[in-house]
Every structure is written in C-alpha cells, then in structure tokens.
XYZ file of C-alpha atoms in Angstrom:
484
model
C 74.486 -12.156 71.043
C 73.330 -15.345 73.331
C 72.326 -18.544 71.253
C 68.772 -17.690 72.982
C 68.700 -14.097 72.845
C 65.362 -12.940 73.527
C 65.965 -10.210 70.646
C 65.907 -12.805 68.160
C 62.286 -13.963 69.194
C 60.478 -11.548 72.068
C 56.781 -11.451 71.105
C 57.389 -14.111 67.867
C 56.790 -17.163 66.802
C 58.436 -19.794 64.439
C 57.051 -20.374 60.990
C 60.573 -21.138 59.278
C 61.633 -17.501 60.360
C 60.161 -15.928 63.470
C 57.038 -13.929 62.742
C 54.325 -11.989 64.384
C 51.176 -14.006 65.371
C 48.092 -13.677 65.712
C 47.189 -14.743 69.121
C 48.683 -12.172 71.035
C 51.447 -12.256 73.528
C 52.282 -13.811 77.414
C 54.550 -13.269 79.545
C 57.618 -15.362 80.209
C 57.739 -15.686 84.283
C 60.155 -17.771 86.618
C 57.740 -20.108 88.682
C 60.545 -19.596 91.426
C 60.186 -15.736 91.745
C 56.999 -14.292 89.688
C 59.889 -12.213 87.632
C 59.217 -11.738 83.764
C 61.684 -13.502 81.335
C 60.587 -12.126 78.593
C 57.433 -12.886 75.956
C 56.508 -14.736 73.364
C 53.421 -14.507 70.911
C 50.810 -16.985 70.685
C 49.526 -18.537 67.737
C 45.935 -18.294 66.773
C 43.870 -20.558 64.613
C 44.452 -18.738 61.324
C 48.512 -19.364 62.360
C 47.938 -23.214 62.695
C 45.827 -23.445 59.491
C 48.890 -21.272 57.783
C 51.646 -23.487 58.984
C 49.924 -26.091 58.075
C 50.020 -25.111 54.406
C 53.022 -24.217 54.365
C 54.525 -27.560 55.982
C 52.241 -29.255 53.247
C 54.514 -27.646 51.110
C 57.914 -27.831 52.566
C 57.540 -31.286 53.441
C 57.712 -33.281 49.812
C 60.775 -31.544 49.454
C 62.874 -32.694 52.380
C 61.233 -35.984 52.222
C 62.478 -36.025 49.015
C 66.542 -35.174 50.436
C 69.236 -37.297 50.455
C 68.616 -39.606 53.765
C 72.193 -38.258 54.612
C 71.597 -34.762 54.534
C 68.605 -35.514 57.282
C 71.334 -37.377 59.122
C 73.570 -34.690 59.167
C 71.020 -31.843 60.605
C 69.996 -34.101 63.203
C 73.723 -34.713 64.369
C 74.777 -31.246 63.834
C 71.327 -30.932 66.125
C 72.702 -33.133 69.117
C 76.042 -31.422 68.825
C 74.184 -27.804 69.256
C 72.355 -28.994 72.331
C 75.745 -29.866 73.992
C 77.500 -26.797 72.739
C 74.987 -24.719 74.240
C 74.159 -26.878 77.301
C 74.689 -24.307 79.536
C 72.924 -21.478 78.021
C 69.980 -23.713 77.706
C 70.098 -25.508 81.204
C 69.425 -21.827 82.590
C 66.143 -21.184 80.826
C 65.474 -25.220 81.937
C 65.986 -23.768 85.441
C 64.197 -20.548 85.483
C 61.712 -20.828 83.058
C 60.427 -24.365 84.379
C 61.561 -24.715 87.510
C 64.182 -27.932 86.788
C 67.390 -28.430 89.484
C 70.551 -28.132 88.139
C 70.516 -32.583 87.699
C 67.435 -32.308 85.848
C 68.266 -29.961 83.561
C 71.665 -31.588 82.462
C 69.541 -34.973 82.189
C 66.849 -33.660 80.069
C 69.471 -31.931 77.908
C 71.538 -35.148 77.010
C 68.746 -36.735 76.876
C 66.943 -34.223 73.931
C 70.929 -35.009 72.066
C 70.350 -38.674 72.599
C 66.659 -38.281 70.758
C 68.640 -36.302 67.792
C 71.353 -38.823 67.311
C 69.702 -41.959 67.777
C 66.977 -40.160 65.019
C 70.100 -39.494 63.521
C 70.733 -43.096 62.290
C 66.639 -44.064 62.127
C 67.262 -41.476 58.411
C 68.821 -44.759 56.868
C 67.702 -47.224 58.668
C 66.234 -50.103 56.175
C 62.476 -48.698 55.305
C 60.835 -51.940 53.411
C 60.694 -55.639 52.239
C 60.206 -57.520 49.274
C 56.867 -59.634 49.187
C 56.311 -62.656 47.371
C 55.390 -61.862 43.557
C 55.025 -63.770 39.897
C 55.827 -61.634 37.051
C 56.404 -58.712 39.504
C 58.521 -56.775 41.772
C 56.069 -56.778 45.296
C 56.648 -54.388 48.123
C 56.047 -52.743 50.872
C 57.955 -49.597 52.561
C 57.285 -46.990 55.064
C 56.177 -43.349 53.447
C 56.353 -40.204 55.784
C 53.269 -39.732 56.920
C 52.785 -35.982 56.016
C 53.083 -33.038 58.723
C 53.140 -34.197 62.740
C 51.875 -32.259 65.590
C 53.717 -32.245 68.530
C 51.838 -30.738 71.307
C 54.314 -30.959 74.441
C 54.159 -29.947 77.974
C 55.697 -28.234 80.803
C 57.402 -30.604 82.751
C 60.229 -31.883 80.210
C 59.062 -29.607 77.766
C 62.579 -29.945 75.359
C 62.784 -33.614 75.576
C 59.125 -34.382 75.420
C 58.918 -31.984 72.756
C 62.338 -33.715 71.054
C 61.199 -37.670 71.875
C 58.845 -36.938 68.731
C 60.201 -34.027 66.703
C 63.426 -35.469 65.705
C 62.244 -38.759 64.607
C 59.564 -37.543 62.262
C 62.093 -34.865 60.767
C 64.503 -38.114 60.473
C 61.894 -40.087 58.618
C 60.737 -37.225 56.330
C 58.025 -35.572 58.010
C 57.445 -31.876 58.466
C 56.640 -30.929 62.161
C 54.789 -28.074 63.692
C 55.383 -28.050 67.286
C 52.969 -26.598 69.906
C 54.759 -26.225 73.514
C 52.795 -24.992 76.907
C 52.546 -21.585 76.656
C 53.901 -21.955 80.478
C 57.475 -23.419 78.889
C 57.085 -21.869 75.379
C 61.467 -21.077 75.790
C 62.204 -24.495 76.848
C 60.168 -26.725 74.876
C 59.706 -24.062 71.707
C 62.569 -21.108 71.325
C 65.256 -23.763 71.685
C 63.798 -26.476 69.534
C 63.435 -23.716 66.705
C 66.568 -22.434 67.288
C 68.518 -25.690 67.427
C 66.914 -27.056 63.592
C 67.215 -23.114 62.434
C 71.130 -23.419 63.492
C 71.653 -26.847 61.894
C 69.906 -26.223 58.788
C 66.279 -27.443 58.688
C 64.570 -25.702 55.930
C 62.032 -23.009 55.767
C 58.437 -23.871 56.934
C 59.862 -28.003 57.383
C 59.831 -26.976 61.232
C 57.314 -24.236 62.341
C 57.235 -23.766 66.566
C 53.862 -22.326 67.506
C 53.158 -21.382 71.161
C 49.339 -21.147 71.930
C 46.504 -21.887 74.195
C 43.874 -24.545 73.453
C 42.575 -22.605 70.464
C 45.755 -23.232 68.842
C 45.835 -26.914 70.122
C 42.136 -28.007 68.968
C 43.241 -26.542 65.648
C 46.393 -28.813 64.903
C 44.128 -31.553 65.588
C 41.687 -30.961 63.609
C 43.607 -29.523 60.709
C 43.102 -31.712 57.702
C 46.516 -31.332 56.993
C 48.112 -33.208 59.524
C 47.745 -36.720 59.587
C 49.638 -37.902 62.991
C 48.996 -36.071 66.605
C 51.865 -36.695 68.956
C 50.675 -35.647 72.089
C 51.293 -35.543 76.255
C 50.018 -34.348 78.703
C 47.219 -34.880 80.759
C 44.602 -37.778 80.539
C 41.315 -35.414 80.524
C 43.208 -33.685 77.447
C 44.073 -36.968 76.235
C 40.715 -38.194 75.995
C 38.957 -35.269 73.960
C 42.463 -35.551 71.465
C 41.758 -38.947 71.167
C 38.011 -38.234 70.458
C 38.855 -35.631 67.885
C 41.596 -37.598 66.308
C 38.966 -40.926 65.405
C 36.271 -38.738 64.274
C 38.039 -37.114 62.058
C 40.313 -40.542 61.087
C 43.963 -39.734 61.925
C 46.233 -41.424 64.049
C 46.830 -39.959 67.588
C 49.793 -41.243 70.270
C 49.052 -39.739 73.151
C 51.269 -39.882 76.386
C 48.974 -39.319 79.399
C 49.073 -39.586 83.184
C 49.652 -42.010 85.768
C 49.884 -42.973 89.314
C 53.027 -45.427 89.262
C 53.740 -48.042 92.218
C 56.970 -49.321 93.206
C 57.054 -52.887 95.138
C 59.634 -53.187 97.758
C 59.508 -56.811 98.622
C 60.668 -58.602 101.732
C 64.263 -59.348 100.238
C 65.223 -55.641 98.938
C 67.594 -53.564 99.903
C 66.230 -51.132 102.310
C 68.376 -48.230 102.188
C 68.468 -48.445 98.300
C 64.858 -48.716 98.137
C 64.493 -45.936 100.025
C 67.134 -44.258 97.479
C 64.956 -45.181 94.647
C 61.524 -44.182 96.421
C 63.128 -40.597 97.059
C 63.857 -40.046 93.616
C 61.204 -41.733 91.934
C 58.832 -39.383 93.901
C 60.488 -36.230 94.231
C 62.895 -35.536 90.991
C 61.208 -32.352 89.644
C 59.190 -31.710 92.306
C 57.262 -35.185 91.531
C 55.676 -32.947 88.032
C 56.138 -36.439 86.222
C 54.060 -38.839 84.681
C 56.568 -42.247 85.754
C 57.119 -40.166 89.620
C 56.373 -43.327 91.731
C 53.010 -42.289 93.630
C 52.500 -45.289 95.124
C 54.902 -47.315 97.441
C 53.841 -50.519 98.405
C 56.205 -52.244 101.189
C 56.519 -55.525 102.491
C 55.173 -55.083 106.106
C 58.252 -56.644 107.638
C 60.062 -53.641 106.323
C 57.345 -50.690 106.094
C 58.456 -49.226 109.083
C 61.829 -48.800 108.435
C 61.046 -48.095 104.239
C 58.401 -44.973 105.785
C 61.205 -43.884 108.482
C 64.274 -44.079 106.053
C 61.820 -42.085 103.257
C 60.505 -39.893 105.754
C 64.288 -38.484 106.667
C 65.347 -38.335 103.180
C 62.403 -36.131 102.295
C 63.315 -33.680 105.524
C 66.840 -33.774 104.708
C 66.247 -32.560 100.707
C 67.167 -29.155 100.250
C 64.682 -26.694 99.116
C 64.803 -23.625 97.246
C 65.135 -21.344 93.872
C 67.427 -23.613 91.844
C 68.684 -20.306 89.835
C 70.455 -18.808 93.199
C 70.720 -21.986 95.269
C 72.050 -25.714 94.904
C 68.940 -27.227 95.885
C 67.086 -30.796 95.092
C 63.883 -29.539 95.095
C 62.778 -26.181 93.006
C 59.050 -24.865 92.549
C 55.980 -26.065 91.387
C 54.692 -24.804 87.903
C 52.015 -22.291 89.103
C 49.807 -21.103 91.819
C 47.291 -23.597 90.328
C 49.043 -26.507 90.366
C 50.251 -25.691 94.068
C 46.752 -25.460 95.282
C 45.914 -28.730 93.987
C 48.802 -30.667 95.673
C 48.402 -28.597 98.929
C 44.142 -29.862 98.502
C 45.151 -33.261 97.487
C 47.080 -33.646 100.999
C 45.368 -31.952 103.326
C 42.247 -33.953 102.310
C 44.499 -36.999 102.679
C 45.657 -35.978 105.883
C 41.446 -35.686 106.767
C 40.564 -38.834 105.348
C 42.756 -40.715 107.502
C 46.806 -41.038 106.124
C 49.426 -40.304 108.116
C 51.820 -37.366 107.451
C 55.186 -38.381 107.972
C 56.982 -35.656 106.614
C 55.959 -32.250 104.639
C 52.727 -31.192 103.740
C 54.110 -27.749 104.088
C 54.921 -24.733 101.204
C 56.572 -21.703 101.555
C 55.365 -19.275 98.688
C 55.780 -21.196 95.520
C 57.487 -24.355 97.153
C 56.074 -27.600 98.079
C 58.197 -29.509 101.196
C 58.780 -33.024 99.607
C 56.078 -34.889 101.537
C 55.586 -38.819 102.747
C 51.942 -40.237 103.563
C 52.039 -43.469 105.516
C 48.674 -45.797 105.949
C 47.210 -45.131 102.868
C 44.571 -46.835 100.840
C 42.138 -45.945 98.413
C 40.563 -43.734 100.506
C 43.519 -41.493 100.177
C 43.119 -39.160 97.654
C 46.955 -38.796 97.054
C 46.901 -42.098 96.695
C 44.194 -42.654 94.612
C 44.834 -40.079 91.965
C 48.243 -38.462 90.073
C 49.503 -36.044 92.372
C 51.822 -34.306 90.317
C 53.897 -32.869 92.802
C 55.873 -34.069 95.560
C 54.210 -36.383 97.325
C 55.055 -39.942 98.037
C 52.021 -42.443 99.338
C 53.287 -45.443 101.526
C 51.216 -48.746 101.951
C 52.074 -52.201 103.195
C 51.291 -55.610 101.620
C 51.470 -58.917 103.348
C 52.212 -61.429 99.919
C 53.042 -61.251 96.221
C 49.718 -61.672 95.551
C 48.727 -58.540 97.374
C 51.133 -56.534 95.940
C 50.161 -57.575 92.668
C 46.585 -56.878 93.151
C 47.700 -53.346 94.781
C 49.514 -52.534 91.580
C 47.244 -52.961 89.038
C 44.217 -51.142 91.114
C 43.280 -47.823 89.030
C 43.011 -46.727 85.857
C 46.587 -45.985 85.285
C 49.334 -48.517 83.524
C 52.470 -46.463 83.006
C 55.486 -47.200 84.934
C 56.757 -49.616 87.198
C 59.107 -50.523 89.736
C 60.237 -53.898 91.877
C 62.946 -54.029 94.288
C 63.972 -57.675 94.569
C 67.008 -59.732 95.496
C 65.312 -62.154 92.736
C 65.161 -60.141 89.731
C 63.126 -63.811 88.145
C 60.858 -63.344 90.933
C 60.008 -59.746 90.528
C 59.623 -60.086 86.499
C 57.665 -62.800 87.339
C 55.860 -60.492 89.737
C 55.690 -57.969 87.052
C 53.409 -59.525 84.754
C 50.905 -59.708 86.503
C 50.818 -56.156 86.208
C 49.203 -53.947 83.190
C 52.497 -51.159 82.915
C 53.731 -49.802 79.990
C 57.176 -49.525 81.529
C 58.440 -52.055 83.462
C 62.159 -51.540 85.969
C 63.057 -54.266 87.829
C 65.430 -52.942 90.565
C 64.745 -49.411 89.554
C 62.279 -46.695 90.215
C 59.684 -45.884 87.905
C 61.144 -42.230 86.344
C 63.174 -44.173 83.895
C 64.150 -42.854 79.913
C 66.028 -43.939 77.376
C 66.210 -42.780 73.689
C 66.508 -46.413 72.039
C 63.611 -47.691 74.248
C 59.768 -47.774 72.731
C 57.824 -45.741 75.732
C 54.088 -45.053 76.544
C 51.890 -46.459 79.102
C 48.135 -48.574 79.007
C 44.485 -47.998 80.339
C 44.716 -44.177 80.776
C 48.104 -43.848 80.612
C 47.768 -43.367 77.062
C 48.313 -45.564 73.731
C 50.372 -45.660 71.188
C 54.709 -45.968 71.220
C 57.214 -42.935 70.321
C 60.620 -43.975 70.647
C 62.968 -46.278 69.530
C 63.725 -47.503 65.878
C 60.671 -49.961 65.339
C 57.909 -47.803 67.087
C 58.969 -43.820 65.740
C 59.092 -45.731 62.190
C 55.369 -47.185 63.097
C 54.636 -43.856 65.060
C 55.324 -41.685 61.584
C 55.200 -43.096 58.441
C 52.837 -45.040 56.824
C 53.029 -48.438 54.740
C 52.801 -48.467 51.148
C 52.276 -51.433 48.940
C 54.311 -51.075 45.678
C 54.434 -53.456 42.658
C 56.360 -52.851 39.451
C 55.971 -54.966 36.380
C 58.488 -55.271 33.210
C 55.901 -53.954 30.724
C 52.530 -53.027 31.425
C 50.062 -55.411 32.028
C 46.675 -56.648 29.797
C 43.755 -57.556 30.777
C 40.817 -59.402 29.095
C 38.614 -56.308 28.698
C-alpha cells in the first residue's frame, strides 16, 4: 500500500478518521489530460457544524499536551513530507498541474512550515507586567479551532503556512482545500498529522464547495479564518468574519511589478522577469504582472523576455520534462486567453504567445502596455508577462503603486540603497530587492496591503499574533478584601 493510496480515502473525508460525507462526491481529474484520479467526498454544512464540535472538544486536550509532544508531531511531520517526497510530488504534478521544480519547492517548503512550527511549540508565550501585591501577566492562549480554507495553486503549502502553526500553538484545525486540489492540499495534509500522531478530531480535512466554506466562517465555533484565495472571495470572508466578530487573515490577489532600473543587469533581469511571471504557469498571487523597464533598456529587457518565453518548454509535466504545465481548468483558460486577446485589441503589443494548445497556455510577453491593457490592469493568473517603460524613479514609483493591489515587489538595481530607497515609496507587502516578486520563506511574516489582503501568517511573531489570543493573568498570595 502507497502512503496516498486512494483505498484509504476514495469518496471520504477526514474527521480524525476518514468518513463518509454528506456533500456528495467529485471527481479527481489531471488538468493536463481530463483523466480521473480518483474521488473524494465533499463536506456539507451539517459536516462543518460536526467537526466543529468535535474540534471544540479535541482541542482543550492537546492544548493542554506537553509543548514537546506538539514539537515532536510537527517534526516527525516535516520528516514524513521528505520521506514521501516523491509519492507526493506526483499527485503535485498531476493533480495540479505543478513542473517537476515546483513541486520539489512547494514540498520543502510545506517541511520548512512544520519544523520552523516545530520550535514556535516552546517558544516564550508571555511577560510579567508591573504589579504591587501581585503576580501581573500577560500570555498568549490558543485561540480555539482555525479554519484554513486553501487553494489550488500551492494547495499543500498554502494549506501548511497556517495549519502547522496553529497545531504548534495549541489550536485545533479544520482544513477546507479546493475541491479542484482536494489530494494535494487535503489527503496529504490528513495523512501526514494521521502518520505522525495528531489526535482524533484535533485535525479534521474537509473538501467542499462554497456551502462548506460560508459554513466554517460562520460557525460560532471557530474563532480565527485563515484564508487565500481570491480578492472577490476575500471581501465577502472579510464581511462575514466582522459581522459576526472573529478575526479573519485573508491572503488575496495581486498584480505585482518588478522595476528594472537603468543600472541592472539585463540578462538577469530578464532571468528574474521569466520566472517571476511564468513559474506555475503564472497561477500565483506574487507572479510579477507588471514589468516596468528603464527605457534605455526596454528594448533589449522585451527582446531578451520575449526569447526566453519562446524557448520554455511546454507540455504534460507527468510524461514530459517541461517548464510550463497546464492551467487549472477550462475556466480559468478562457479567462487568460479573453484577458489577452482584448489586450492585443486595445492596443499592446504581442511579443511572444498568446497561443494554447488544448489545456496549455504558450508563456506570453505584452510590450506597450498601460492601463488600458487589461492584462495589465488586472491579475492575470496565468502566464502572461506585461512590459512598460519608465523614464525616472519617480515614474516608476508612481507606476508601482497604481491599482488596488500591494503584494509583492521587485527592484533590480546595481544600488541596492537606491532601490530600498525606491521601494518605499511603494505600498507592498513583500518587498525583494534584486529579486523577483514569487519569493517564500517559512521564518518570514507574509501577506500583502489594499486588496492584497490583511493580516500576517508566518513567522514566529505574526503565527503567535495570527492564533492565539492575549490573556491578562494576576495571582495574589491570599485572596483579596474589599470594603463592601
């Protein structure tokens, strides 16, 4: 028997043992081919409001564990995800679509969120206040049960960035994946904490459609919404989550812009713009959508670009070694293949791409653009890099920080001062200087501004703010009198 034997979980889902749900069952299908995978059930509402209860109940007690007994499961966790790398870099591939590099990165990655969680279980939880005739202070609580909804395009690391921290610090977690990538970013999650020891009903993995998501939300049982994904579905989470007075951290979109400035490195900018915009078929919230170039070198920057896009090898990454693998769905191909050709209409100039062969999308480069452009404009989400030339730093700035987005950025300098310097002037969540935007890093605090999102999951400082709450404490020698 495989690690992910479909046997152990075909038309199931996770609720500290794998049970039948109540929300039916989908199909498993390789984006690359239309072939079925396999099938897992969906959760309805009734499933979320029962795993809800039971995490309720599951959760005092491991909160109430030995802090190295959480350590241990979440190492024995990492060590799992590297034992069974290959196994799970496979479903990674044909399930969503990932190359062979992505894959492996998003794998050590998800072992990097377990072990850094791995030490958050003892890190130091409190401080003494000032007091008179009292002990004062205050410490971080769990905050209860988190909901991780997560979705297709990492969907075991973005489901991991928030479900091994809140195990570490105490919480219970009920995870809902895309249906699209319920293997990836579900079935291995629950297998991994099943293997390494979590106990029953502390981590419950519940595919579903919106249904399943509006009900974790609004569950009155879950304190602490951990979610990304898109900003429409950002918004109404957001909504849901202030009405009803919980705490939401949502991950949205964006539409990221990398500077090249007069003094950069051409050919490595051109290195960086390639895989800022095409890794994963550009289905990314950092990809770099926007390239602004310093018009002595936007020529070159849109030839150089333009070649490494037609030289990129596409294909099925299951049967082939390719650098660029299929898009999620027919859906989402029809809106990059839209997005372009209306680009193309309004005016930008198609370098290279704008083509697709069944489920694949040519990586594609749009010179001349402005807002006008719609690919420029909006988040893509596919393969698509937008080129535009500024004339100062003060352009470039101004470029930047147009739109509604604020999640990544990128400035290729031979002044790294100068292009910090540059880089303030510039709402981003994420900042790279002499980098691309697509940038992780499980020790780093990440999330974006505007409607990119708010909120912080990762690193010590903000997955302790992220999922536990303070708690003022005071203890006294005897109890105290008062004069009535």
């Amino acid at each position: 028997m495989t690690f992910l034997d479909p046997a152990t979980w075909q038309d199931r889902v996770y609720a500290g043992g794998w049970t039948v749900p109540g929300g039916g069952v989908r199909e498993v299908r390789e984006p690359a081919t239309g072939a079925a995978l396999g099938s897992v059930g969906l959760a309805s509402a009734a499933d979320v409001a029962a795993a809800a209860d039971r995490a309720a109940e599951a959760q005092r007690e491991w909160a109430a564990r030995p802090h190295t007994e959480r350590t241990a499961i979440l190492l024995k966790a990492a060590a799992l995800l590297t034992e069974h790398a290959d196994e799970i870099a496979e479903w990674l591939v044909r399930e969503s679509g990932s190359v062979r590099l992505k894959a492996g990165i998003e794998i050590e990655s998800s072992a990097g969120e377990c072990t850094q969680a791995a030490a958050l279980a003892s890190a130091p939880y409190g401080e003494l206040l000032p007091a008179d005739g009292r002990i004062s202070l205050q410490r971080r609580v769990p905050a209860g049960t988190v909901a991780v909804i997560s979705p297709f395009n990492f969907p075991l690391l973005l489901s991991m960035r928030s479900v091994a921290p809140a195990l570490a610090l105490g919480n219970a977690v009920i995870v809902k994946p895309d249906p699209r990538t319920a293997v990836c970013g579900g079935v291995v999650i629950a297998r991994i904490f099943e293997e390494a020891g979590v106990p029953a009903g502390v981590l419950q993995v519940l595919p579903g459609d919106a249904e399943a998501g509006a009900a974790l939300v609004e569950h009155p049982a879950i304190p602490v919404v951990s979610f990304t994904g898109s900003t429409r579905a950002g918004r109404a989470i957001g909504a849901k989550a202030g009405e009803l007075l919980k705490r939401a951290h949502l991950e949205l979109g964006g539409n990221s812009a990398l500077i090249v400035c007069e003094d950069a490195d051409i050919e490595a900018a051109a290195s960086c713009g390639a895989f800022g915009s095409f890794l994963h078929q550009g289905q990314i919230c950092m990809a770099t959508g926007r390239h602004l170039v310093h018009r002595s070198r936007y020529d070159r920057y849109v030839e150089l670009l333009g070649k490494k896009a037609e030289q990129l090898p596409v294909g099925d990454p299951f049967t082939a070694d390719v650098a660029i693998g299929p898009i999620i769905d027919a859906g989402q191909l029809a809106k990059i293949r839209d997005l372009v050709d209306r680009s193309v209409a309004a005016g930008a100039r198609l370098v290279q791409g704008g083509t697709a062969d069944g489920p694949f999308y040519r990586p594609t480069v749009l010179a001349d653009c402005d807002l006008r452009i719609p690919a420029y404009a909006e988040e893509v989400f596919g393969p698509v890099a937008c080129v535009r030339p500024f004339d100062t730093l003060d352009e470039a700035a101004a470029l930047a920080a147009e739109g509604e987005y604020g999640l990544a950025l990128g400035v290729l300098t031979a002044d790294p001062a100068a292009g910090l310097a540059l880089a303030d002037r510039i709402p981003s969540g994420l900042v790279h200087i002499n980098d691309q935007t697509v940038n992780d890093d499980p020790a780093a605090p990440f999330g974006g501004v505007g409607a990119s999102g708010i909120g912080r999951v990762g690193g010590a400082r903000a997955n302790v703010e992220a999922f536990t709450e303070t708690q003022w404490v005071t203890v006294r020698a005897e109890s105290a009198r008062y004069p009535f």
